[in-house]
XYZ file of C-alpha atoms in Angstrom:
346
model
C -15.482 102.664 -49.779
C -14.690 103.704 -46.702
C -12.701 101.212 -44.968
C -13.670 100.473 -41.046
C -11.128 99.207 -38.337
C -10.417 96.008 -38.474
C -10.696 95.528 -42.400
C -6.991 95.631 -42.279
C -4.444 94.798 -39.966
C -2.576 96.902 -37.880
C 0.930 96.827 -40.210
C -0.208 97.190 -43.429
C -2.831 100.264 -42.036
C 0.715 102.515 -40.502
C 2.815 100.678 -43.878
C -0.381 103.008 -45.773
C -0.073 105.734 -43.124
C 3.011 106.494 -44.282
C 2.378 106.710 -47.175
C -0.531 108.616 -46.956
C 2.152 111.245 -45.328
C 4.421 111.164 -47.304
C 2.086 112.277 -50.599
C 0.157 114.394 -48.175
C 3.737 116.376 -47.666
C 3.945 116.059 -51.124
C 0.976 117.155 -52.077
C 1.778 119.954 -49.744
C 4.667 121.244 -51.758
C 3.061 120.462 -55.020
C -0.066 122.601 -53.731
C 1.762 125.841 -53.265
C 2.423 126.029 -57.807
C -1.591 125.679 -58.331
C -2.660 127.315 -55.751
C -2.893 130.992 -57.441
C -5.179 133.751 -57.219
C -7.747 132.031 -58.945
C -7.976 127.979 -57.469
C -7.103 129.077 -53.789
C -10.583 130.845 -53.296
C -12.146 127.570 -54.597
C -10.490 124.598 -53.106
C -11.917 124.992 -49.791
C -15.645 125.083 -51.075
C -14.688 121.596 -53.479
C -13.581 120.505 -50.222
C -17.327 121.314 -48.740
C -19.338 120.423 -51.803
C -17.157 116.267 -51.993
C -18.316 116.386 -48.671
C -21.989 117.116 -49.290
C -22.474 114.977 -52.631
C -20.584 112.185 -50.233
C -24.083 112.392 -48.525
C -25.947 111.001 -51.876
C -26.065 107.708 -52.270
C -27.634 106.578 -55.396
C -28.400 102.675 -56.451
C -26.173 101.161 -58.376
C -27.681 97.541 -58.078
C -30.412 95.111 -56.162
C -29.692 95.923 -52.638
C -26.448 98.472 -52.914
C -25.611 101.421 -53.382
C -22.507 104.138 -54.445
C -21.881 107.769 -53.669
C -18.762 109.816 -54.835
C -15.001 110.039 -54.473
C -14.207 113.304 -55.201
C -10.869 112.440 -56.663
C -11.345 113.093 -60.462
C -13.647 116.268 -59.692
C -10.899 117.759 -56.984
C -7.973 117.087 -59.474
C -9.895 118.585 -62.776
C -11.107 122.004 -61.242
C -8.493 122.979 -58.267
C -5.549 120.206 -59.264
C -4.131 117.028 -58.656
C -1.523 118.254 -56.004
C -4.607 120.470 -54.323
C -6.890 117.765 -54.999
C -5.296 114.757 -53.284
C -5.663 117.719 -50.074
C -9.189 118.274 -50.656
C -10.351 114.249 -50.708
C -7.394 113.725 -47.430
C -9.638 117.046 -45.476
C -13.114 115.789 -46.221
C -11.792 112.420 -45.465
C -10.299 113.598 -42.134
C -13.661 115.086 -41.058
C -15.920 112.585 -41.696
C -14.011 110.178 -39.808
C -13.558 112.120 -36.502
C -16.655 113.612 -36.487
C -19.207 110.828 -38.047
C -17.726 108.005 -37.300
C -16.725 107.483 -41.088
C -14.100 105.430 -41.987
C -11.494 103.861 -39.288
C -9.162 105.912 -37.223
C -6.855 103.282 -37.605
C -7.531 102.714 -41.117
C -7.080 106.738 -41.944
C -4.292 106.101 -43.968
C -6.034 103.205 -46.052
C -8.752 105.385 -46.521
C -6.087 108.251 -47.587
C -4.328 105.930 -49.933
C -7.080 104.437 -51.369
C -10.021 107.866 -52.214
C -7.486 110.426 -51.981
C -3.951 109.272 -54.361
C -5.609 106.838 -56.512
C -8.776 108.496 -57.819
C -6.672 111.865 -58.126
C -3.373 110.004 -59.843
C -5.247 107.667 -62.057
C -8.459 109.872 -63.135
C -5.840 113.025 -63.609
C -3.178 111.540 -65.268
C -6.354 109.963 -68.523
C -7.736 113.542 -68.347
C -4.124 114.556 -68.988
C -4.251 112.097 -71.650
C -7.189 112.615 -73.242
C -7.528 116.228 -73.398
C -4.285 116.016 -75.263
C -5.749 114.091 -78.116
C -9.682 115.293 -78.543
C -9.928 118.527 -80.052
C -9.091 121.120 -77.803
C -12.494 122.984 -77.040
C -14.959 122.731 -73.343
C -17.102 119.907 -74.176
C -14.112 118.004 -74.826
C -13.237 118.804 -71.427
C -16.446 117.309 -69.635
C -15.677 114.399 -71.685
C -12.642 113.975 -70.468
C -13.310 114.505 -67.162
C -16.709 111.258 -67.172
C -14.273 109.234 -68.629
C -11.837 109.862 -66.150
C -14.236 110.218 -63.651
C -15.269 106.712 -64.961
C -11.836 104.858 -64.178
C -10.846 106.456 -61.320
C -13.281 104.275 -59.164
C -12.311 100.431 -60.222
C -9.019 101.881 -60.039
C -9.449 102.860 -56.126
C -11.614 99.238 -55.673
C -8.799 97.342 -57.286
C -6.247 99.441 -54.642
C -8.061 98.325 -52.089
C -8.262 94.587 -52.892
C -3.921 94.749 -53.228
C -4.569 96.561 -49.216
C -6.842 93.831 -48.255
C -4.214 90.712 -49.683
C -1.600 92.244 -47.872
C -3.348 92.862 -44.608
C -7.135 91.245 -44.885
C -7.609 90.581 -41.182
C -9.654 87.574 -42.658
C -9.331 84.739 -45.071
C -11.478 85.428 -48.432
C -9.697 84.252 -51.424
C -9.202 87.408 -53.214
C -10.664 86.689 -56.156
C -13.652 86.929 -54.860
C -12.852 90.133 -53.530
C -11.046 91.611 -57.109
C -14.657 90.112 -58.910
C -16.947 91.869 -56.964
C -15.066 95.289 -55.607
C -14.168 95.556 -59.167
C -17.333 94.800 -60.635
C -19.784 96.535 -58.488
C -17.696 100.227 -58.513
C -17.704 100.225 -62.325
C -21.653 100.401 -62.173
C -20.821 103.572 -58.871
C -18.345 104.805 -61.758
C -20.958 105.856 -63.923
C -22.258 108.096 -60.840
C -19.109 109.247 -60.111
C -18.447 110.061 -63.605
C -22.110 111.616 -64.430
C -22.152 113.706 -61.437
C -18.435 114.990 -62.283
C -18.833 115.562 -65.769
C -21.978 117.919 -65.328
C -19.856 119.562 -61.901
C -17.490 120.409 -64.275
C -19.615 121.629 -67.206
C -21.384 123.564 -64.617
C -18.257 125.421 -63.537
C -17.258 125.770 -67.542
C -20.609 126.880 -68.374
C -19.885 129.974 -66.494
C -16.057 130.429 -65.277
C -14.094 128.328 -67.889
C -11.157 130.406 -66.106
C -11.050 128.563 -62.824
C -11.543 125.347 -63.801
C -7.460 124.124 -63.856
C -7.540 120.949 -66.287
C -9.145 123.434 -68.945
C -6.175 125.739 -68.319
C -4.024 126.378 -71.807
C -6.753 124.702 -74.027
C -6.769 127.980 -75.865
C -6.240 127.293 -79.614
C -3.569 129.958 -81.572
C -4.868 131.873 -83.992
C -3.766 130.981 -87.030
C -2.863 133.027 -90.237
C -1.884 131.996 -93.808
C 1.282 133.563 -94.867
C 2.517 131.886 -98.013
C 0.048 129.250 -98.481
C 1.100 127.288 -95.538
C -1.019 128.346 -91.591
C 1.691 129.610 -88.886
C 0.974 130.723 -85.453
C -0.974 134.479 -85.358
C 1.875 136.329 -83.185
C 1.297 136.477 -79.447
C -1.013 139.641 -78.670
C -1.131 139.187 -74.461
C -4.047 137.731 -73.070
C -7.133 140.102 -72.824
C -8.666 142.263 -70.309
C -10.751 140.036 -67.918
C -13.720 142.449 -66.835
C -13.615 143.078 -63.433
C -16.845 140.630 -63.017
C -15.401 137.763 -63.691
C -12.290 138.051 -62.048
C -14.753 137.977 -58.565
C -15.316 134.710 -57.432
C -17.594 135.660 -54.829
C -20.883 135.124 -57.300
C -19.475 131.556 -57.714
C -18.944 130.548 -54.406
C -21.851 131.676 -52.427
C -23.850 129.844 -55.556
C -21.607 126.765 -54.738
C -21.609 127.034 -51.254
C -25.512 127.526 -50.785
C -25.813 124.689 -53.428
C -23.261 122.309 -50.934
C -25.527 123.316 -47.469
C -29.038 122.770 -49.672
C -27.367 119.006 -50.773
C -26.045 117.968 -47.665
C -29.498 119.838 -45.589
C -32.165 118.717 -47.316
C -31.677 116.489 -50.348
C -29.508 113.602 -48.330
C -32.805 112.643 -46.812
C -33.508 110.902 -50.002
C -30.376 109.120 -50.729
C -30.585 105.328 -51.115
C -29.668 103.588 -47.723
C -28.595 100.390 -49.088
C -25.118 99.774 -47.968
C -22.302 100.927 -50.614
C -20.382 99.133 -52.245
C -17.519 97.959 -49.817
C -20.515 96.874 -47.077
C -22.427 94.910 -49.607
C -19.092 93.517 -50.765
C -17.394 92.838 -46.382
C -21.136 91.602 -45.635
C -21.479 89.277 -48.784
C -18.321 87.631 -48.279
C -17.501 87.909 -44.615
C -14.554 90.316 -44.603
C -15.954 92.610 -41.899
C -16.028 89.764 -39.884
C -12.676 91.454 -37.350
C -14.541 95.183 -37.697
C -14.102 96.565 -34.336
C -16.551 99.421 -33.474
C -15.652 103.387 -34.706
C -13.601 105.008 -31.981
C -15.963 107.812 -32.586
C -18.930 106.092 -32.150
C -20.001 107.874 -29.496
C -19.680 111.407 -31.539
C -22.721 113.912 -31.116
C -22.457 113.085 -35.223
C -21.457 110.213 -35.237
C -23.786 108.393 -38.534
C -24.106 111.587 -40.008
C -27.677 113.005 -36.958
C -26.964 115.352 -34.445
C -27.388 113.055 -31.389
C -31.073 113.587 -28.871
C -32.478 115.483 -31.835
C -35.004 112.554 -32.451
C -36.807 114.201 -35.845
C -35.230 111.771 -38.644
C -34.680 114.662 -41.393
C -34.117 117.770 -39.008
C -31.282 115.673 -37.417
C -29.307 113.951 -40.362
C -30.133 117.276 -42.221
C -28.381 119.725 -38.985
C -25.299 117.128 -39.454
C -24.967 118.038 -43.402
C -25.707 121.117 -42.834
C -22.591 120.794 -39.722
C -20.373 119.091 -41.636
C -20.124 121.723 -45.147
C -19.881 124.646 -42.737
C -17.000 122.201 -40.616
C -15.139 121.289 -43.685
C -15.320 124.185 -45.866
C -13.319 125.808 -42.858
C -11.219 123.304 -42.336
C -10.332 123.490 -45.789
C -10.155 127.602 -46.535
C -7.723 127.152 -43.565
C -5.114 124.355 -44.769
C -5.374 126.097 -48.188
C -4.726 129.676 -47.429
C -2.094 128.727 -45.383
C -0.434 127.155 -48.328
C -1.500 130.127 -50.611
C 0.871 132.029 -47.957
C 3.723 130.275 -48.264
C 3.322 130.138 -52.060
C 3.134 134.415 -51.570
C 6.098 133.934 -49.413
C 8.138 132.196 -50.950
C 7.607 134.411 -54.610
C 7.923 137.533 -52.504
C 11.052 139.660 -53.602
C 12.740 139.179 -50.240
C 12.339 135.742 -50.284
């Protein structure tokens, strides 16, 4: 769903850029509330993991592939505001270093892939956890459905943006039908990846899943024939081993490096959903060469490294490293602002 330069005209690109900038400003402020001692260490890692998994295109139909968008996963793991920032960091690294997603279309991509997916997914997720039984399994089920719906929602958003500022004369009905149809299939892959990841984190550290907080049921006592909430006894002490994020952080980073550096070689080479629709319907008629096409890491390969496997693997490892560094720097700065704003002096 990375929109290249030339698909959307300049005025619409500028408008979505302004919208994205405003949403990022709001997200930076909102993330200050979300980035506590549990969320902050995980946020940069979530961005790196999303980058790594986005390199793993999976086949969804004849000649078409898809990959994770990540908005639902980020929102559920670290919160919706921080989730928008996570996906935006990934898109920025991809656009600048890897020539993936146009630079003039960066506002379009952030609006579509970071904002729409995160907002839709988290709204669906919160609605479901309110009506489902308050269990860890329910969080996983809600994660699946939220991720499933977030991808076609992004396809609808792209269609609307194209209807306003598309640079080619293509029937909007055809664009909508093709985009939504293929992205429903991609949404199934997104849902599986999101549910498996959220379920894995819940299994080992449920306290680190933002969307699972507050789901514990109060103990009920029967008094005079009626069930009432038991008196609050305060939170149980958390063992030191459980408080440490180091083991999960290292495991997540190693997993991301393996996915990007090795498993990505076996990803589908078919065009993704937007590329396929654009080629089939002529949306790409005025596409322009990427401004970073000469980047040493363009197209997820290292320039002057002839071995395809090694070139792609090195690019993936570099991408994970740069993304986790950039993301951690952003979230550390936001976390520091939170600490300063809540200090006694403030």
